[in-house]
């Protein structure tokens, strides 16, 4: 009786034994295949290419709260610029949640250059995806705190733009090199010095002071100033890279640096265009309560070079 019982196994023990046998067989099969593997030389390795990425989208996105972003300049008398009390949301396009997503990819540039990470936004052809934004802002300098009021962006529609990030190709230069392409329509860009009031309305009766830019369009254009309804390449990570880094000068002063290099192609910098349907000042001190400056348009814009340094004391 005891000898028979010693040969019996529980169902769990039987499954464990089978798992061990399967693992051993898999290891033997891999070892047999590994015997056929050969190392690659440098020339063969140079022909190997890989690609990674993902697609994602947003549904019912909103961000509201006491978050504050502050830039403080270095130095013995630091100054501050802050943006806080955020309200950010986006409307959805349920019919295109999966067919028109954001994409995040690793893109090869070739020619011995480092790969880049590229974020591409939805094409948003129907213009249903719209962003709403509001924040308070202010500065502090020389012992004086200034509350600038509120900044509002209503009905921001972007289409097919992209942001590319990589490392600088110039020897000895550190930081983040970037490319930026943008096509945007903005319903209203508003500055309210006395507070945000109703952020869903462009001109509520309770707001007595504001500056409003309406019907803003920004995108690529041709040489004659005709908008092409495509993103404008403000910076290109390969042919006209932007740069974001920290620099220390000969005196030991450090500052943030944002720039766009000279174009390296015969075609030169990409051409963009911008138009604004109306610019209106509203104030209870003006005759009639407001001043309408009409519309504005820049037919062609080319950024050949940009160099911005946020120095101490700025």
CSV table of C-alpha atoms in Angstrom, one decimal:
chain,number,residue,atom,x,y,z
A,1,UNK,CA,0.0,0.0,0.0
A,2,UNK,CA,2.8,2.4,0.9
A,3,UNK,CA,4.8,1.6,-2.2
A,4,UNK,CA,1.8,2.3,-4.5
A,5,UNK,CA,1.1,5.6,-2.7
A,6,UNK,CA,4.6,6.8,-3.3
A,7,UNK,CA,4.2,6.7,-7.0
A,8,UNK,CA,1.0,8.8,-7.1
A,9,UNK,CA,1.3,12.6,-7.9
A,10,UNK,CA,-1.1,15.4,-7.2
A,11,UNK,CA,-2.5,17.3,-10.2
A,12,UNK,CA,-0.4,20.4,-9.3
A,13,UNK,CA,2.8,18.3,-9.2
A,14,UNK,CA,2.0,16.7,-12.6
A,15,UNK,CA,1.5,20.2,-14.1
A,16,UNK,CA,4.8,21.4,-12.6
A,17,UNK,CA,6.6,18.4,-14.1
A,18,UNK,CA,5.2,19.1,-17.5
A,19,UNK,CA,6.3,22.8,-17.3
A,20,UNK,CA,9.8,21.8,-16.4
A,21,UNK,CA,10.0,19.3,-19.3
A,22,UNK,CA,8.6,21.9,-21.8
A,23,UNK,CA,11.2,24.5,-20.5
A,24,UNK,CA,14.0,22.0,-21.0
A,25,UNK,CA,12.9,21.2,-24.5
A,26,UNK,CA,12.6,24.9,-25.4
A,27,UNK,CA,16.2,25.5,-24.0
A,28,UNK,CA,17.5,22.6,-26.1
A,29,UNK,CA,15.8,23.9,-29.2
A,30,UNK,CA,17.2,27.4,-28.7
A,31,UNK,CA,20.7,26.0,-28.1
A,32,UNK,CA,20.4,24.1,-31.4
A,33,UNK,CA,19.4,27.3,-33.2
A,34,UNK,CA,22.1,29.3,-31.4
A,35,UNK,CA,24.7,27.1,-32.9
A,36,UNK,CA,23.7,28.5,-36.3
A,37,UNK,CA,24.1,32.2,-35.2
A,38,UNK,CA,27.1,34.1,-36.5
A,39,UNK,CA,28.5,37.5,-35.4
A,40,UNK,CA,28.0,40.5,-37.8
A,41,UNK,CA,30.9,42.7,-38.8
A,42,UNK,CA,30.7,46.5,-38.8
A,43,UNK,CA,29.7,46.7,-42.5
A,44,UNK,CA,26.8,44.2,-41.9
A,45,UNK,CA,25.8,46.0,-38.7
A,46,UNK,CA,25.6,49.3,-40.5
A,47,UNK,CA,22.8,47.9,-42.6
A,48,UNK,CA,20.6,46.9,-39.6
A,49,UNK,CA,17.8,49.3,-39.0
A,50,UNK,CA,15.1,49.3,-36.3
A,51,UNK,CA,11.9,51.3,-35.7
A,52,UNK,CA,9.9,51.8,-32.6
A,53,UNK,CA,6.8,53.8,-31.8
A,54,UNK,CA,3.3,53.9,-30.5
A,55,UNK,CA,0.0,55.5,-31.2
A,56,UNK,CA,-2.3,57.0,-28.6
A,57,UNK,CA,-5.1,59.5,-28.2
A,58,UNK,CA,-7.0,61.5,-25.5
A,59,UNK,CA,-10.6,61.2,-24.4
A,60,UNK,CA,-12.4,63.6,-22.0
A,61,UNK,CA,-9.1,65.3,-21.2
A,62,UNK,CA,-9.0,68.1,-18.7
A,63,UNK,CA,-6.5,69.6,-16.3
A,64,UNK,CA,-7.6,72.1,-13.6
A,65,UNK,CA,-5.9,73.1,-10.4
A,66,UNK,CA,-3.4,75.3,-8.6
A,67,UNK,CA,-0.4,74.1,-10.6
A,68,UNK,CA,2.2,76.9,-11.1
A,69,UNK,CA,5.2,77.1,-13.5
A,70,UNK,CA,7.9,79.6,-12.4
A,71,UNK,CA,11.0,80.7,-14.2
A,72,UNK,CA,13.5,82.3,-11.8
A,73,UNK,CA,16.6,84.0,-13.2
A,74,UNK,CA,19.9,83.2,-11.5
A,75,UNK,CA,22.0,85.9,-9.8
A,76,UNK,CA,22.1,87.9,-6.6
A,77,UNK,CA,18.8,89.7,-7.5
A,78,UNK,CA,16.6,87.0,-9.0
A,79,UNK,CA,13.5,87.9,-11.0
A,80,UNK,CA,10.5,85.6,-11.5
A,81,UNK,CA,8.0,85.0,-14.3
A,82,UNK,CA,5.1,82.7,-13.3
A,83,UNK,CA,2.1,81.1,-14.9
A,84,UNK,CA,-0.4,79.4,-12.6
A,85,UNK,CA,-4.0,78.3,-11.8
A,86,UNK,CA,-4.3,76.3,-15.0
A,87,UNK,CA,-7.4,75.3,-16.8
A,88,UNK,CA,-6.8,73.1,-19.8
A,89,UNK,CA,-9.3,70.9,-21.8
A,90,UNK,CA,-9.8,69.4,-25.2
A,91,UNK,CA,-13.0,68.4,-27.0
A,92,UNK,CA,-13.1,64.9,-28.7
A,93,UNK,CA,-13.8,63.4,-32.1
A,94,UNK,CA,-15.3,60.0,-31.1
A,95,UNK,CA,-15.4,58.8,-34.8
A,96,UNK,CA,-11.7,59.2,-35.2
A,97,UNK,CA,-10.3,58.2,-31.8
A,98,UNK,CA,-8.4,55.3,-33.2
A,99,UNK,CA,-8.1,56.3,-36.9
A,100,UNK,CA,-6.5,59.7,-36.2
A,101,UNK,CA,-4.2,59.4,-33.1
A,102,UNK,CA,-1.1,61.0,-31.9
A,103,UNK,CA,2.1,59.0,-32.8
A,104,UNK,CA,5.4,58.8,-31.0
A,105,UNK,CA,8.2,57.3,-33.1
A,106,UNK,CA,11.9,56.9,-33.2
A,107,UNK,CA,13.0,58.1,-36.6
A,108,UNK,CA,16.4,57.4,-38.3
A,109,UNK,CA,18.1,60.4,-40.0
A,110,UNK,CA,21.0,58.5,-41.6
A,111,UNK,CA,24.3,60.0,-42.6
A,112,UNK,CA,25.7,59.1,-39.2
A,113,UNK,CA,23.4,61.4,-37.3
A,114,UNK,CA,21.6,60.5,-34.1
A,115,UNK,CA,18.1,59.2,-34.3
A,116,UNK,CA,15.3,61.5,-33.2
A,117,UNK,CA,12.1,61.1,-31.2
A,118,UNK,CA,9.1,62.5,-33.1
A,119,UNK,CA,5.7,63.3,-31.7
A,120,UNK,CA,3.1,63.9,-34.5
A,121,UNK,CA,-0.4,65.2,-33.6
A,122,UNK,CA,-3.7,64.2,-35.2
A,123,UNK,CA,-4.5,65.5,-38.7
A,124,UNK,CA,-7.8,66.8,-37.3
A,125,UNK,CA,-9.2,67.4,-40.8
A,126,UNK,CA,-12.7,68.1,-39.4
A,127,UNK,CA,-11.4,70.6,-36.8
A,128,UNK,CA,-13.4,68.9,-34.1
A,129,UNK,CA,-10.5,68.6,-31.7
A,130,UNK,CA,-10.4,72.0,-29.9
A,131,UNK,CA,-8.3,73.1,-27.0
A,132,UNK,CA,-9.4,75.6,-24.3
A,133,UNK,CA,-6.8,77.2,-22.0
A,134,UNK,CA,-6.7,79.7,-19.2
A,135,UNK,CA,-4.0,80.7,-16.7
A,136,UNK,CA,-3.1,83.6,-14.4
A,137,UNK,CA,0.4,85.2,-14.9
A,138,UNK,CA,2.7,87.7,-13.2
A,139,UNK,CA,6.3,88.8,-12.6
A,140,UNK,CA,8.4,89.7,-9.6
A,141,UNK,CA,11.4,92.0,-9.9
A,142,UNK,CA,13.3,94.6,-7.9
A,143,UNK,CA,11.0,93.9,-4.9
A,144,UNK,CA,7.9,94.6,-6.9
A,145,UNK,CA,5.2,91.9,-7.5
A,146,UNK,CA,3.1,92.4,-10.6
A,147,UNK,CA,-0.1,90.4,-11.2
A,148,UNK,CA,-0.7,90.5,-15.0
A,149,UNK,CA,-4.2,89.1,-14.8
A,150,UNK,CA,-5.3,86.1,-17.0
A,151,UNK,CA,-4.3,84.7,-20.3
A,152,UNK,CA,-7.0,82.8,-22.3
A,153,UNK,CA,-6.9,80.7,-25.4
A,154,UNK,CA,-10.3,79.7,-26.9
A,155,UNK,CA,-10.9,77.1,-29.6
A,156,UNK,CA,-7.3,76.3,-30.5
A,157,UNK,CA,-7.3,73.9,-33.5
A,158,UNK,CA,-4.0,72.3,-34.5
A,159,UNK,CA,-3.6,70.0,-37.6
A,160,UNK,CA,-0.8,67.5,-38.3
A,161,UNK,CA,2.0,69.3,-36.6
A,162,UNK,CA,5.0,67.6,-35.1
A,163,UNK,CA,7.8,68.0,-32.5
A,164,UNK,CA,11.1,66.2,-33.0
A,165,UNK,CA,13.8,65.9,-30.3
A,166,UNK,CA,17.4,64.7,-30.8
A,167,UNK,CA,21.0,65.6,-29.8
A,168,UNK,CA,22.9,68.5,-31.4
A,169,UNK,CA,25.1,67.5,-34.4
A,170,UNK,CA,27.6,70.3,-33.7
A,171,UNK,CA,30.6,69.0,-31.8
A,172,UNK,CA,31.0,70.5,-28.3
A,173,UNK,CA,27.4,71.8,-28.2
A,174,UNK,CA,25.2,70.2,-25.5
A,175,UNK,CA,21.5,70.4,-25.0
A,176,UNK,CA,18.3,69.3,-26.8
A,177,UNK,CA,18.1,69.9,-30.6
A,178,UNK,CA,14.5,70.1,-31.9
A,179,UNK,CA,12.3,70.4,-35.0
A,180,UNK,CA,8.9,72.0,-34.8
A,181,UNK,CA,6.1,72.1,-37.4
A,182,UNK,CA,2.8,73.9,-36.7
A,183,UNK,CA,-0.5,74.6,-38.2
A,184,UNK,CA,-3.0,76.3,-35.9
A,185,UNK,CA,-6.3,78.2,-35.9
A,186,UNK,CA,-7.2,80.1,-32.7
A,187,UNK,CA,-10.7,81.4,-32.1
A,188,UNK,CA,-9.6,84.0,-29.5
A,189,UNK,CA,-6.4,84.9,-27.7
A,190,UNK,CA,-7.4,87.1,-24.8
A,191,UNK,CA,-5.5,89.0,-22.1
A,192,UNK,CA,-7.7,90.2,-19.1
A,193,UNK,CA,-5.7,92.3,-16.7
A,194,UNK,CA,-8.5,92.3,-14.1
A,195,UNK,CA,-8.9,88.5,-13.9
A,196,UNK,CA,-10.2,85.7,-16.0
A,197,UNK,CA,-14.0,86.0,-15.3
A,198,UNK,CA,-16.0,83.7,-17.6
A,199,UNK,CA,-13.5,81.7,-19.6
A,200,UNK,CA,-16.2,80.2,-21.9
A,201,UNK,CA,-17.1,83.6,-23.3
A,202,UNK,CA,-15.1,85.9,-25.6
A,203,UNK,CA,-16.7,89.1,-24.5
A,204,UNK,CA,-18.8,88.8,-21.4
A,205,UNK,CA,-20.5,92.0,-20.2
A,206,UNK,CA,-18.9,91.7,-16.8
A,207,UNK,CA,-15.4,92.1,-18.3
A,208,UNK,CA,-14.5,95.8,-18.6
A,209,UNK,CA,-10.8,95.5,-19.6
A,210,UNK,CA,-9.3,93.1,-22.1
A,211,UNK,CA,-7.3,92.8,-25.3
A,212,UNK,CA,-8.7,90.2,-27.8
A,213,UNK,CA,-7.1,88.8,-31.0
A,214,UNK,CA,-9.7,86.8,-32.9
A,215,UNK,CA,-9.5,84.5,-35.9
A,216,UNK,CA,-5.8,83.8,-35.8
A,217,UNK,CA,-4.4,81.5,-38.5
A,218,UNK,CA,-0.8,80.2,-38.7
A,219,UNK,CA,0.7,77.8,-41.1
A,220,UNK,CA,2.8,77.2,-44.2
A,221,UNK,CA,2.6,79.6,-47.1
A,222,UNK,CA,4.0,79.9,-50.6
A,223,UNK,CA,6.3,82.7,-51.8
A,224,UNK,CA,3.2,84.9,-52.8
A,225,UNK,CA,1.7,84.6,-49.4
A,226,UNK,CA,-1.0,82.1,-50.1
A,227,UNK,CA,-1.7,79.8,-47.1
A,228,UNK,CA,-1.2,76.2,-48.0
A,229,UNK,CA,-3.2,74.6,-45.2
A,230,UNK,CA,-0.2,72.5,-44.1
A,231,UNK,CA,2.1,72.8,-41.1
A,232,UNK,CA,4.9,75.4,-41.2
A,233,UNK,CA,8.3,74.0,-40.4
A,234,UNK,CA,9.5,76.6,-37.9
A,235,UNK,CA,12.6,74.5,-37.2
A,236,UNK,CA,13.9,71.3,-38.8
A,237,UNK,CA,16.0,68.9,-36.6
A,238,UNK,CA,18.3,68.1,-39.6
A,239,UNK,CA,18.4,71.1,-41.9
A,240,UNK,CA,17.6,74.0,-39.5
A,241,UNK,CA,17.7,72.7,-36.0
A,242,UNK,CA,16.4,74.5,-33.0
A,243,UNK,CA,18.4,74.3,-29.7
A,244,UNK,CA,17.4,74.4,-26.0
A,245,UNK,CA,20.2,74.4,-23.5
A,246,UNK,CA,21.9,76.2,-20.7
A,247,UNK,CA,25.0,78.3,-21.3
A,248,UNK,CA,27.6,79.7,-19.0
A,249,UNK,CA,29.5,82.8,-20.2
A,250,UNK,CA,33.2,83.7,-19.6
A,251,UNK,CA,32.1,85.6,-16.4
A,252,UNK,CA,30.5,82.5,-14.9
A,253,UNK,CA,26.9,83.7,-15.5
A,254,UNK,CA,24.5,81.0,-16.5
A,255,UNK,CA,21.3,81.4,-18.5
A,256,UNK,CA,18.8,79.5,-20.6
A,257,UNK,CA,19.2,79.6,-24.3
A,258,UNK,CA,16.7,79.0,-27.1
A,259,UNK,CA,17.7,79.3,-30.7
A,260,UNK,CA,17.2,78.2,-34.3
A,261,UNK,CA,20.2,77.8,-36.5
A,262,UNK,CA,20.8,79.0,-40.0
A,263,UNK,CA,19.3,76.8,-42.7
A,264,UNK,CA,21.7,74.4,-44.4
A,265,UNK,CA,19.9,73.8,-47.6
A,266,UNK,CA,19.8,75.9,-50.8
A,267,UNK,CA,16.0,76.3,-50.4
A,268,UNK,CA,16.5,78.3,-47.2
A,269,UNK,CA,14.1,78.5,-44.3
A,270,UNK,CA,10.5,77.4,-44.7
A,271,UNK,CA,7.9,80.0,-45.4
A,272,UNK,CA,5.0,80.6,-43.1
A,273,UNK,CA,2.1,83.0,-43.0
A,274,UNK,CA,-0.2,84.5,-40.3
A,275,UNK,CA,-3.5,86.4,-40.4
A,276,UNK,CA,-5.7,87.9,-37.6
A,277,UNK,CA,-9.3,88.7,-38.3
A,278,UNK,CA,-9.7,91.4,-35.6
A,279,UNK,CA,-7.8,93.1,-32.8
A,280,UNK,CA,-10.0,94.8,-30.2
A,281,UNK,CA,-9.1,96.7,-27.0
A,282,UNK,CA,-11.9,96.9,-24.5
A,283,UNK,CA,-11.8,99.4,-21.6
A,284,UNK,CA,-14.3,101.5,-19.7
A,285,UNK,CA,-11.9,104.5,-20.2
A,286,UNK,CA,-12.2,104.4,-24.0
A,287,UNK,CA,-14.9,106.3,-25.9
A,288,UNK,CA,-17.7,103.8,-26.6
A,289,UNK,CA,-15.9,101.3,-24.4
A,290,UNK,CA,-13.6,99.8,-27.0
A,291,UNK,CA,-11.2,100.4,-29.8
A,292,UNK,CA,-11.3,98.1,-32.9
A,293,UNK,CA,-7.9,98.0,-34.7
A,294,UNK,CA,-9.3,95.9,-37.6
A,295,UNK,CA,-7.5,92.9,-39.1
A,296,UNK,CA,-3.8,92.1,-39.6
A,297,UNK,CA,-1.9,89.8,-42.0
A,298,UNK,CA,1.7,88.8,-42.6
A,299,UNK,CA,1.9,87.2,-46.0
A,300,UNK,CA,5.2,85.5,-45.6
A,301,UNK,CA,7.4,84.8,-42.6
A,302,UNK,CA,10.9,83.2,-42.6
A,303,UNK,CA,12.9,82.5,-39.5
A,304,UNK,CA,16.5,82.5,-40.8
A,305,UNK,CA,18.1,82.6,-37.4
A,306,UNK,CA,16.9,83.0,-33.8
A,307,UNK,CA,19.0,83.5,-30.6
A,308,UNK,CA,17.2,84.1,-27.3
A,309,UNK,CA,19.1,84.2,-24.0
A,310,UNK,CA,17.3,84.6,-20.7
A,311,UNK,CA,20.1,86.3,-18.8
A,312,UNK,CA,20.3,87.1,-15.1
A,313,UNK,CA,18.4,90.3,-14.3
A,314,UNK,CA,16.2,90.0,-17.4
